[in-house]
Amino acid sequence: MDETPVNIEMIRAAATRLSGHARRTPLLSSPFLDQIAGRRLFIKPECLQHTGSFKFRGGWSAVSALDPEIRARGVIAFSSGNHAQGVAHAATLHGVPSVIIMPADAPRLKIDNTRALGAEVVLYDRAGEDRDALGARLAQERGLTLIKPFDEPQVIAGQGTCGLEIAAQAAEADVERADVLVCCGGGGLTSGIALALEAEAPGLRARPCEPQGFDDAARSLVSGQRETNATMAGSICDAILTPSPGELTFPIMHRLCGPGLAVSEDEVLHAMALAFLRLKIVVEPGGAVALAAALFHPDEIEGDDVIAVATGGNVDPDVFARALAQFNA
């Protein structure tokens, strides 16, 4: 038996619980994008998932795995965006309360969306309040269960269901060997996909993709230990900015993943515009990092095929308009 906190049996069990609830997102392609990438390029659009990102998979997996009596008391999560919405929606569909602790300066749209999905949103001041202490107090007072965004076994298992789909869809497309590029923050999706591919498609290799200047996962894979980013601000890819890879996720990535890739802000915006123009999908900056790596870093990728996961589509309209205006070609 695998001694790690997450294994393929957990991912398959999560897939069973998610069946009929999560969307099986397709693999998309475009000859125009193939030409730019210099090989066959397939895109897994998790921006089409419920709540606009892959985070619904982990949220549902974690909520559905709880003992019914514990689940009935409700769940709590810290998030400024996609994890908040995924957990809130999963909890509401289970008929249980959810509390999401969000920074007061989070985008109003994300706060409003989280409330609309049924959560009680508790705002805090990043500069003057201790988020963890606030969450611990609320959890204790109300008997809520904390669902972490990536360093949580059932969350990783839920994200791994995306990898099961990629394995099956790659086989349908006659793709036996390829790099699978994954937008990476704390590593929940990257490690989950890596575990699924190890079992179901060993010729496919997960590789984390990050913004330049925030490539903690790539540097950690090189050094063999968890590296940190010098700052947590200064990138449009806010959805995947984390201090360092997770304690649970990094050992999985270190064992299974290929080298990391880092892309520029302009490459991200260009990828967003091309995704819209050629695939007719809306991708947020953090969700376009893997596609940018596939399109604009061909020399760092091996093989005739590559798969990129477009992880989310919750983009502010002004940022999306900027991408289209700058790269409308």
GROMACS .gro file of C-alpha atoms in nm:
model
  329
    1MET     CA    1   0.000   0.000   0.000
    2ASP     CA    2   0.121   0.352  -0.084
    3GLU     CA    3   0.237   0.513   0.239
    4THR     CA    4   0.180   0.870   0.118
    5PRO     CA    5  -0.132   1.052   0.247
    6VAL     CA    6  -0.287   1.030  -0.102
    7ASN     CA    7  -0.293   0.733  -0.337
    8ILE     CA    8  -0.464   0.621  -0.656
    9GLU     CA    9  -0.737   0.438  -0.465
   10MET     CA   10  -0.836   0.768  -0.301
   11ILE     CA   11  -0.843   0.941  -0.640
   12ARG     CA   12  -1.061   0.669  -0.789
   13ALA     CA   13  -1.293   0.687  -0.488
   14ALA     CA   14  -1.315   1.063  -0.531
   15ALA     CA   15  -1.402   1.012  -0.899
   16THR     CA   16  -1.688   0.787  -0.795
   17ARG     CA   17  -1.821   1.050  -0.554
   18LEU     CA   18  -1.781   1.321  -0.817
   19SER     CA   19  -1.961   1.121  -1.087
   20GLY     CA   20  -2.273   1.308  -1.190
   21HIS     CA   21  -2.162   1.621  -1.006
   22ALA     CA   22  -1.841   1.744  -1.171
   23ARG     CA   23  -1.819   1.809  -1.542
   24ARG     CA   24  -1.596   1.586  -1.753
   25THR     CA   25  -1.421   1.867  -1.935
   26PRO     CA   26  -1.307   1.787  -2.292
   27LEU     CA   27  -0.967   1.798  -2.459
   28LEU     CA   28  -0.966   2.086  -2.708
   29SER     CA   29  -0.730   2.150  -2.997
   30SER     CA   30  -0.669   2.398  -3.275
   31PRO     CA   31  -0.442   2.374  -3.581
   32PHE     CA   32  -0.354   2.740  -3.527
   33LEU     CA   33  -0.225   2.666  -3.178
   34ASP     CA   34  -0.047   2.351  -3.297
   35GLN     CA   35   0.147   2.567  -3.542
   36ILE     CA   36   0.258   2.808  -3.270
   37ALA     CA   37   0.350   2.526  -3.030
   38GLY     CA   38   0.535   2.331  -3.296
   39ARG     CA   39   0.359   2.006  -3.203
   40ARG     CA   40   0.011   1.872  -3.134
   41LEU     CA   41  -0.131   2.072  -2.844
   42PHE     CA   42  -0.432   1.959  -2.641
   43ILE     CA   43  -0.600   2.185  -2.386
   44LYS     CA   44  -0.801   2.059  -2.086
   45PRO     CA   45  -1.041   2.350  -2.013
   46GLU     CA   46  -1.113   2.330  -1.640
   47CYS     CA   47  -1.233   2.689  -1.680
   48LEU     CA   48  -1.556   2.517  -1.791
   49GLN     CA   49  -1.585   2.330  -1.460
   50HIS     CA   50  -1.852   2.429  -1.207
   51THR     CA   51  -1.763   2.762  -1.039
   52GLY     CA   52  -1.517   2.830  -1.323
   53SER     CA   53  -1.221   2.626  -1.204
   54PHE     CA   54  -1.088   2.281  -1.112
   55LYS     CA   55  -1.130   2.375  -0.745
   56PHE     CA   56  -1.484   2.236  -0.746
   57ARG     CA   57  -1.337   1.886  -0.778
   58GLY     CA   58  -1.136   1.917  -0.457
   59GLY     CA   59  -1.414   2.096  -0.275
   60TRP     CA   60  -1.670   1.827  -0.355
   61SER     CA   61  -1.425   1.548  -0.278
   62ALA     CA   62  -1.342   1.691   0.065
   63VAL     CA   63  -1.701   1.774   0.164
   64SER     CA   64  -1.841   1.443   0.041
   65ALA     CA   65  -1.572   1.243   0.225
   66LEU     CA   66  -1.667   1.382   0.567
   67ASP     CA   67  -1.864   1.175   0.816
   68PRO     CA   68  -2.230   1.285   0.772
   69GLU     CA   69  -2.261   1.405   1.133
   70ILE     CA   70  -1.942   1.609   1.109
   71ARG     CA   71  -2.037   1.742   0.764
   72ALA     CA   72  -2.377   1.858   0.892
   73ARG     CA   73  -2.207   2.106   1.126
   74GLY     CA   74  -2.053   2.281   0.828
   75VAL     CA   75  -1.715   2.358   0.678
   76ILE     CA   76  -1.479   2.654   0.678
   77ALA     CA   77  -1.212   2.761   0.429
   78PHE     CA   78  -0.963   3.043   0.371
   79SER     CA   79  -0.961   3.178   0.018
   80SER     CA   80  -0.973   3.490  -0.192
   81GLY     CA   81  -1.117   3.322  -0.497
   82ASN     CA   82  -1.148   2.986  -0.667
   83HIS     CA   83  -1.115   2.758  -0.362
   84ALA     CA   84  -1.376   2.971  -0.185
   85GLN     CA   85  -1.627   2.923  -0.463
   86GLY     CA   86  -1.555   2.551  -0.503
   87VAL     CA   87  -1.604   2.476  -0.133
   88ALA     CA   88  -1.907   2.704  -0.104
   89HIS     CA   89  -2.085   2.540  -0.398
   90ALA     CA   90  -1.999   2.186  -0.282
   91ALA     CA   91  -2.124   2.260   0.070
   92THR     CA   92  -2.447   2.415  -0.054
   93LEU     CA   93  -2.516   2.118  -0.282
   94HIS     CA   94  -2.470   1.892   0.022
   95GLY     CA   95  -2.712   2.108   0.217
   96VAL     CA   96  -2.457   2.209   0.481
   97PRO     CA   97  -2.333   2.554   0.588
   98SER     CA   98  -2.002   2.698   0.479
   99VAL     CA   99  -1.799   2.989   0.613
  100ILE     CA  100  -1.536   3.141   0.386
  101ILE     CA  101  -1.278   3.378   0.533
  102MET     CA  102  -1.174   3.626   0.265
  103PRO     CA  103  -0.954   3.937   0.271
  104ALA     CA  104  -1.157   4.256   0.277
  105ASP     CA  105  -0.968   4.380  -0.030
  106ALA     CA  106  -1.051   4.072  -0.240
  107PRO     CA  107  -1.222   4.154  -0.572
  108ARG     CA  108  -1.586   4.242  -0.504
  109LEU     CA  109  -1.695   4.001  -0.778
  110LYS     CA  110  -1.532   3.706  -0.601
  111ILE     CA  111  -1.686   3.804  -0.266
  112ASP     CA  112  -2.030   3.842  -0.424
  113ASN     CA  113  -1.996   3.513  -0.615
  114THR     CA  114  -1.899   3.325  -0.299
  115ARG     CA  115  -2.203   3.462  -0.117
  116ALA     CA  116  -2.426   3.380  -0.414
  117LEU     CA  117  -2.305   3.019  -0.397
  118GLY     CA  118  -2.443   2.997  -0.043
  119ALA     CA  119  -2.147   3.075   0.182
  120GLU     CA  120  -2.127   3.306   0.478
  121VAL     CA  121  -1.836   3.533   0.393
  122VAL     CA  122  -1.628   3.668   0.683
  123LEU     CA  123  -1.398   3.949   0.578
  124TYR     CA  124  -1.070   4.030   0.752
  125ASP     CA  125  -0.801   4.296   0.729
  126ARG     CA  126  -0.483   4.143   0.583
  127ALA     CA  127  -0.268   4.404   0.756
  128GLY     CA  128  -0.418   4.403   1.102
  129GLU     CA  129  -0.592   4.070   1.161
  130ASP     CA  130  -0.470   3.712   1.205
  131ARG     CA  131  -0.663   3.502   0.955
  132ASP     CA  132  -0.564   3.171   1.111
  133ALA     CA  133  -0.666   3.282   1.459
  134LEU     CA  134  -1.001   3.409   1.329
  135GLY     CA  135  -1.063   3.081   1.150
  136ALA     CA  136  -0.962   2.871   1.450
  137ARG     CA  137  -1.203   3.065   1.673
  138LEU     CA  138  -1.496   3.030   1.433
  139ALA     CA  139  -1.424   2.660   1.374
  140GLN     CA  140  -1.417   2.590   1.748
  141GLU     CA  141  -1.726   2.796   1.826
  142ARG     CA  142  -1.936   2.638   1.554
  143GLY     CA  143  -1.782   2.293   1.516
  144LEU     CA  144  -1.677   2.360   1.157
  145THR     CA  145  -1.428   2.145   0.963
  146LEU     CA  146  -1.141   2.327   0.790
  147ILE     CA  147  -1.088   2.242   0.423
  148LYS     CA  148  -0.741   2.356   0.315
  149PRO     CA  149  -0.688   2.469  -0.046
  150PHE     CA  150  -0.415   2.219  -0.141
  151ASP     CA  151  -0.244   2.051   0.156
  152GLU     CA  152  -0.544   1.827   0.228
  153PRO     CA  153  -0.552   1.461   0.115
  154GLN     CA  154  -0.914   1.459  -0.002
  155VAL     CA  155  -0.866   1.786  -0.188
  156ILE     CA  156  -0.562   1.642  -0.368
  157ALA     CA  157  -0.762   1.327  -0.446
  158GLY     CA  158  -1.042   1.535  -0.595
  159GLN     CA  159  -0.801   1.733  -0.813
  160GLY     CA  160  -0.648   1.402  -0.922
  161THR     CA  161  -0.974   1.311  -1.096
  162CYS     CA  162  -0.872   1.563  -1.362
  163GLY     CA  163  -0.569   1.343  -1.424
  164LEU     CA  164  -0.786   1.033  -1.463
  165GLU     CA  165  -0.980   1.214  -1.735
  166ILE     CA  166  -0.662   1.329  -1.907
  167ALA     CA  167  -0.529   0.972  -1.911
  168ALA     CA  168  -0.847   0.839  -2.071
  169GLN     CA  169  -0.878   1.125  -2.320
  170ALA     CA  170  -0.513   1.105  -2.421
  171ALA     CA  171  -0.561   0.735  -2.499
  172GLU     CA  172  -0.863   0.823  -2.714
  173ALA     CA  173  -0.645   1.073  -2.904
  174ASP     CA  174  -0.363   0.816  -2.945
  175VAL     CA  175  -0.129   1.016  -2.724
  176GLU     CA  176   0.102   0.772  -2.548
  177ARG     CA  177   0.386   1.004  -2.444
  178ALA     CA  178   0.355   1.372  -2.359
  179ASP     CA  179   0.427   1.640  -2.105
  180VAL     CA  180   0.115   1.747  -1.916
  181LEU     CA  181   0.160   2.111  -1.819
  182VAL     CA  182  -0.026   2.222  -1.506
  183CYS     CA  183  -0.067   2.571  -1.360
  184CYS     CA  184   0.082   2.535  -1.013
  185GLY     CA  185   0.032   2.723  -0.688
  186GLY     CA  186   0.050   2.504  -0.380
  187GLY     CA  187   0.058   2.190  -0.594
  188GLY     CA  188  -0.275   2.023  -0.519
  189LEU     CA  189  -0.374   1.985  -0.883
  190THR     CA  190  -0.020   1.912  -1.003
  191SER     CA  191   0.039   1.636  -0.747
  192GLY     CA  192  -0.309   1.488  -0.794
  193ILE     CA  193  -0.266   1.472  -1.171
  194ALA     CA  194   0.084   1.326  -1.132
  195LEU     CA  195  -0.049   1.042  -0.914
  196ALA     CA  196  -0.330   0.968  -1.158
  197LEU     CA  197  -0.095   0.962  -1.457
  198GLU     CA  198   0.151   0.735  -1.277
  199ALA     CA  199  -0.122   0.474  -1.245
  200GLU     CA  200  -0.321   0.523  -1.564
  201ALA     CA  201  -0.085   0.675  -1.823
  202PRO     CA  202   0.281   0.630  -1.727
  203GLY     CA  203   0.394   0.774  -2.060
  204LEU     CA  204   0.249   1.111  -1.959
  205ARG     CA  205   0.450   1.335  -1.725
  206ALA     CA  206   0.311   1.621  -1.517
  207ARG     CA  207   0.511   1.945  -1.510
  208PRO     CA  208   0.432   2.249  -1.293
  209CYS     CA  209   0.402   2.587  -1.464
  210GLU     CA  210   0.434   2.920  -1.282
  211PRO     CA  211   0.477   3.295  -1.339
  212GLN     CA  212   0.832   3.423  -1.360
  213GLY     CA  213   0.946   3.549  -1.021
  214PHE     CA  214   0.705   3.314  -0.843
  215ASP     CA  215   0.854   2.980  -0.953
  216ASP     CA  216   0.887   2.822  -0.608
  217ALA     CA  217   0.777   2.479  -0.733
  218ALA     CA  218   1.033   2.477  -1.015
  219ARG     CA  219   1.312   2.582  -0.781
  220SER     CA  220   1.202   2.328  -0.521
  221LEU     CA  221   1.220   2.047  -0.777
  222VAL     CA  222   1.578   2.149  -0.855
  223SER     CA  223   1.695   2.182  -0.494
  224GLY     CA  224   1.499   1.887  -0.356
  225GLN     CA  225   1.348   2.092  -0.074
  226ARG     CA  226   1.058   2.336  -0.042
  227GLU     CA  227   1.169   2.680  -0.158
  228THR     CA  228   0.981   3.003  -0.092
  229ASN     CA  229   0.893   3.309  -0.298
  230ALA     CA  230   1.041   3.640  -0.192
  231THR     CA  231   0.704   3.814  -0.224
  232MET     CA  232   0.335   3.731  -0.258
  233ALA     CA  233   0.240   4.031  -0.472
  234GLY     CA  234   0.324   4.175  -0.809
  235SER     CA  235   0.176   3.926  -1.057
  236ILE     CA  236  -0.153   3.921  -1.245
  237CYS     CA  237  -0.157   3.543  -1.181
  238ASP     CA  238  -0.300   3.590  -0.832
  239ALA     CA  239  -0.488   3.259  -0.836
  240ILE     CA  240  -0.165   3.057  -0.816
  241LEU     CA  241   0.054   3.272  -0.591
  242THR     CA  242   0.152   3.074  -0.282
  243PRO     CA  243   0.453   3.110  -0.048
  244SER     CA  244   0.586   2.762  -0.127
  245PRO     CA  245   0.474   2.414  -0.237
  246GLY     CA  246   0.267   2.222   0.017
  247GLU     CA  247   0.408   1.984   0.275
  248LEU     CA  248   0.194   1.703   0.132
  249THR     CA  249   0.210   1.802  -0.234
  250PHE     CA  250   0.583   1.861  -0.274
  251PRO     CA  251   0.704   1.504  -0.202
  252ILE     CA  252   0.460   1.377  -0.466
  253MET     CA  253   0.576   1.633  -0.721
  254HIS     CA  254   0.942   1.569  -0.641
  255ARG     CA  255   0.893   1.197  -0.706
  256LEU     CA  256   0.680   1.219  -1.019
  257CYS     CA  257   0.703   1.556  -1.196
  258GLY     CA  258   0.931   1.677  -1.470
  259PRO     CA  259   1.110   2.013  -1.451
  260GLY     CA  260   0.904   2.324  -1.390
  261LEU     CA  261   0.839   2.598  -1.644
  262ALA     CA  262   0.810   2.974  -1.586
  263VAL     CA  263   0.638   3.224  -1.816
  264SER     CA  264   0.622   3.602  -1.846
  265GLU     CA  265   0.318   3.823  -1.792
  266ASP     CA  266   0.302   3.911  -2.160
  267GLU     CA  267   0.308   3.541  -2.252
  268VAL     CA  268   0.017   3.481  -2.013
  269LEU     CA  269  -0.188   3.764  -2.165
  270HIS     CA  270  -0.108   3.639  -2.516
  271ALA     CA  271  -0.220   3.287  -2.421
  272MET     CA  272  -0.547   3.426  -2.281
  273ALA     CA  273  -0.616   3.608  -2.609
  274LEU     CA  274  -0.532   3.301  -2.819
  275ALA     CA  275  -0.752   3.077  -2.602
  276PHE     CA  276  -1.043   3.311  -2.667
  277LEU     CA  277  -0.976   3.363  -3.037
  278ARG     CA  278  -0.894   3.002  -3.131
  279LEU     CA  279  -1.076   2.790  -2.869
  280LYS     CA  280  -1.358   3.029  -2.768
  281ILE     CA  281  -1.284   2.989  -2.397
  282VAL     CA  282  -1.218   3.249  -2.126
  283VAL     CA  283  -0.911   3.179  -1.912
  284GLU     CA  284  -0.788   3.383  -1.615
  285PRO     CA  285  -0.416   3.475  -1.593
  286GLY     CA  286  -0.328   3.208  -1.336
  287GLY     CA  287  -0.522   2.955  -1.542
  288ALA     CA  288  -0.338   3.041  -1.865
  289VAL     CA  289   0.017   2.982  -1.740
  290ALA     CA  290   0.037   2.622  -1.864
  291LEU     CA  291  -0.100   2.715  -2.206
  292ALA     CA  292   0.153   2.999  -2.226
  293ALA     CA  293   0.433   2.753  -2.150
  294ALA     CA  294   0.310   2.514  -2.420
  295LEU     CA  295   0.286   2.790  -2.680
  296PHE     CA  296   0.593   3.000  -2.609
  297HIS     CA  297   0.848   2.762  -2.454
  298PRO     CA  298   0.856   2.481  -2.713
  299ASP     CA  299   1.229   2.417  -2.669
  300GLU     CA  300   1.171   2.325  -2.304
  301ILE     CA  301   0.915   2.055  -2.393
  302GLU     CA  302   0.984   1.706  -2.524
  303GLY     CA  303   0.790   1.496  -2.773
  304ASP     CA  304   0.540   1.543  -3.055
  305ASP     CA  305   0.243   1.610  -2.826
  306VAL     CA  306   0.178   1.830  -2.525
  307ILE     CA  307  -0.126   1.871  -2.298
  308ALA     CA  308  -0.195   2.196  -2.108
  309VAL     CA  309  -0.455   2.235  -1.833
  310ALA     CA  310  -0.643   2.567  -1.845
  311THR     CA  311  -0.723   2.566  -1.476
  312GLY     CA  312  -0.967   2.854  -1.431
  313GLY     CA  313  -1.168   3.127  -1.600
  314ASN     CA  314  -1.257   3.369  -1.321
  315VAL     CA  315  -1.095   3.676  -1.470
  316ASP     CA  316  -1.173   4.040  -1.400
  317PRO     CA  317  -1.324   4.202  -1.713
  318ASP     CA  318  -1.058   4.474  -1.728
  319VAL     CA  319  -0.775   4.219  -1.726
  320PHE     CA  320  -0.945   4.015  -1.999
  321ALA     CA  321  -1.002   4.328  -2.206
  322ARG     CA  322  -0.632   4.414  -2.164
  323ALA     CA  323  -0.531   4.073  -2.299
  324LEU     CA  324  -0.755   4.106  -2.604
  325ALA     CA  325  -0.647   4.463  -2.674
  326GLN     CA  326  -0.278   4.382  -2.646
  327PHE     CA  327  -0.284   4.058  -2.849
  328ASN     CA  328  -0.584   4.081  -3.082
  329ALA     CA  329  -0.427   3.867  -3.354
   0.00000   0.00000   0.00000
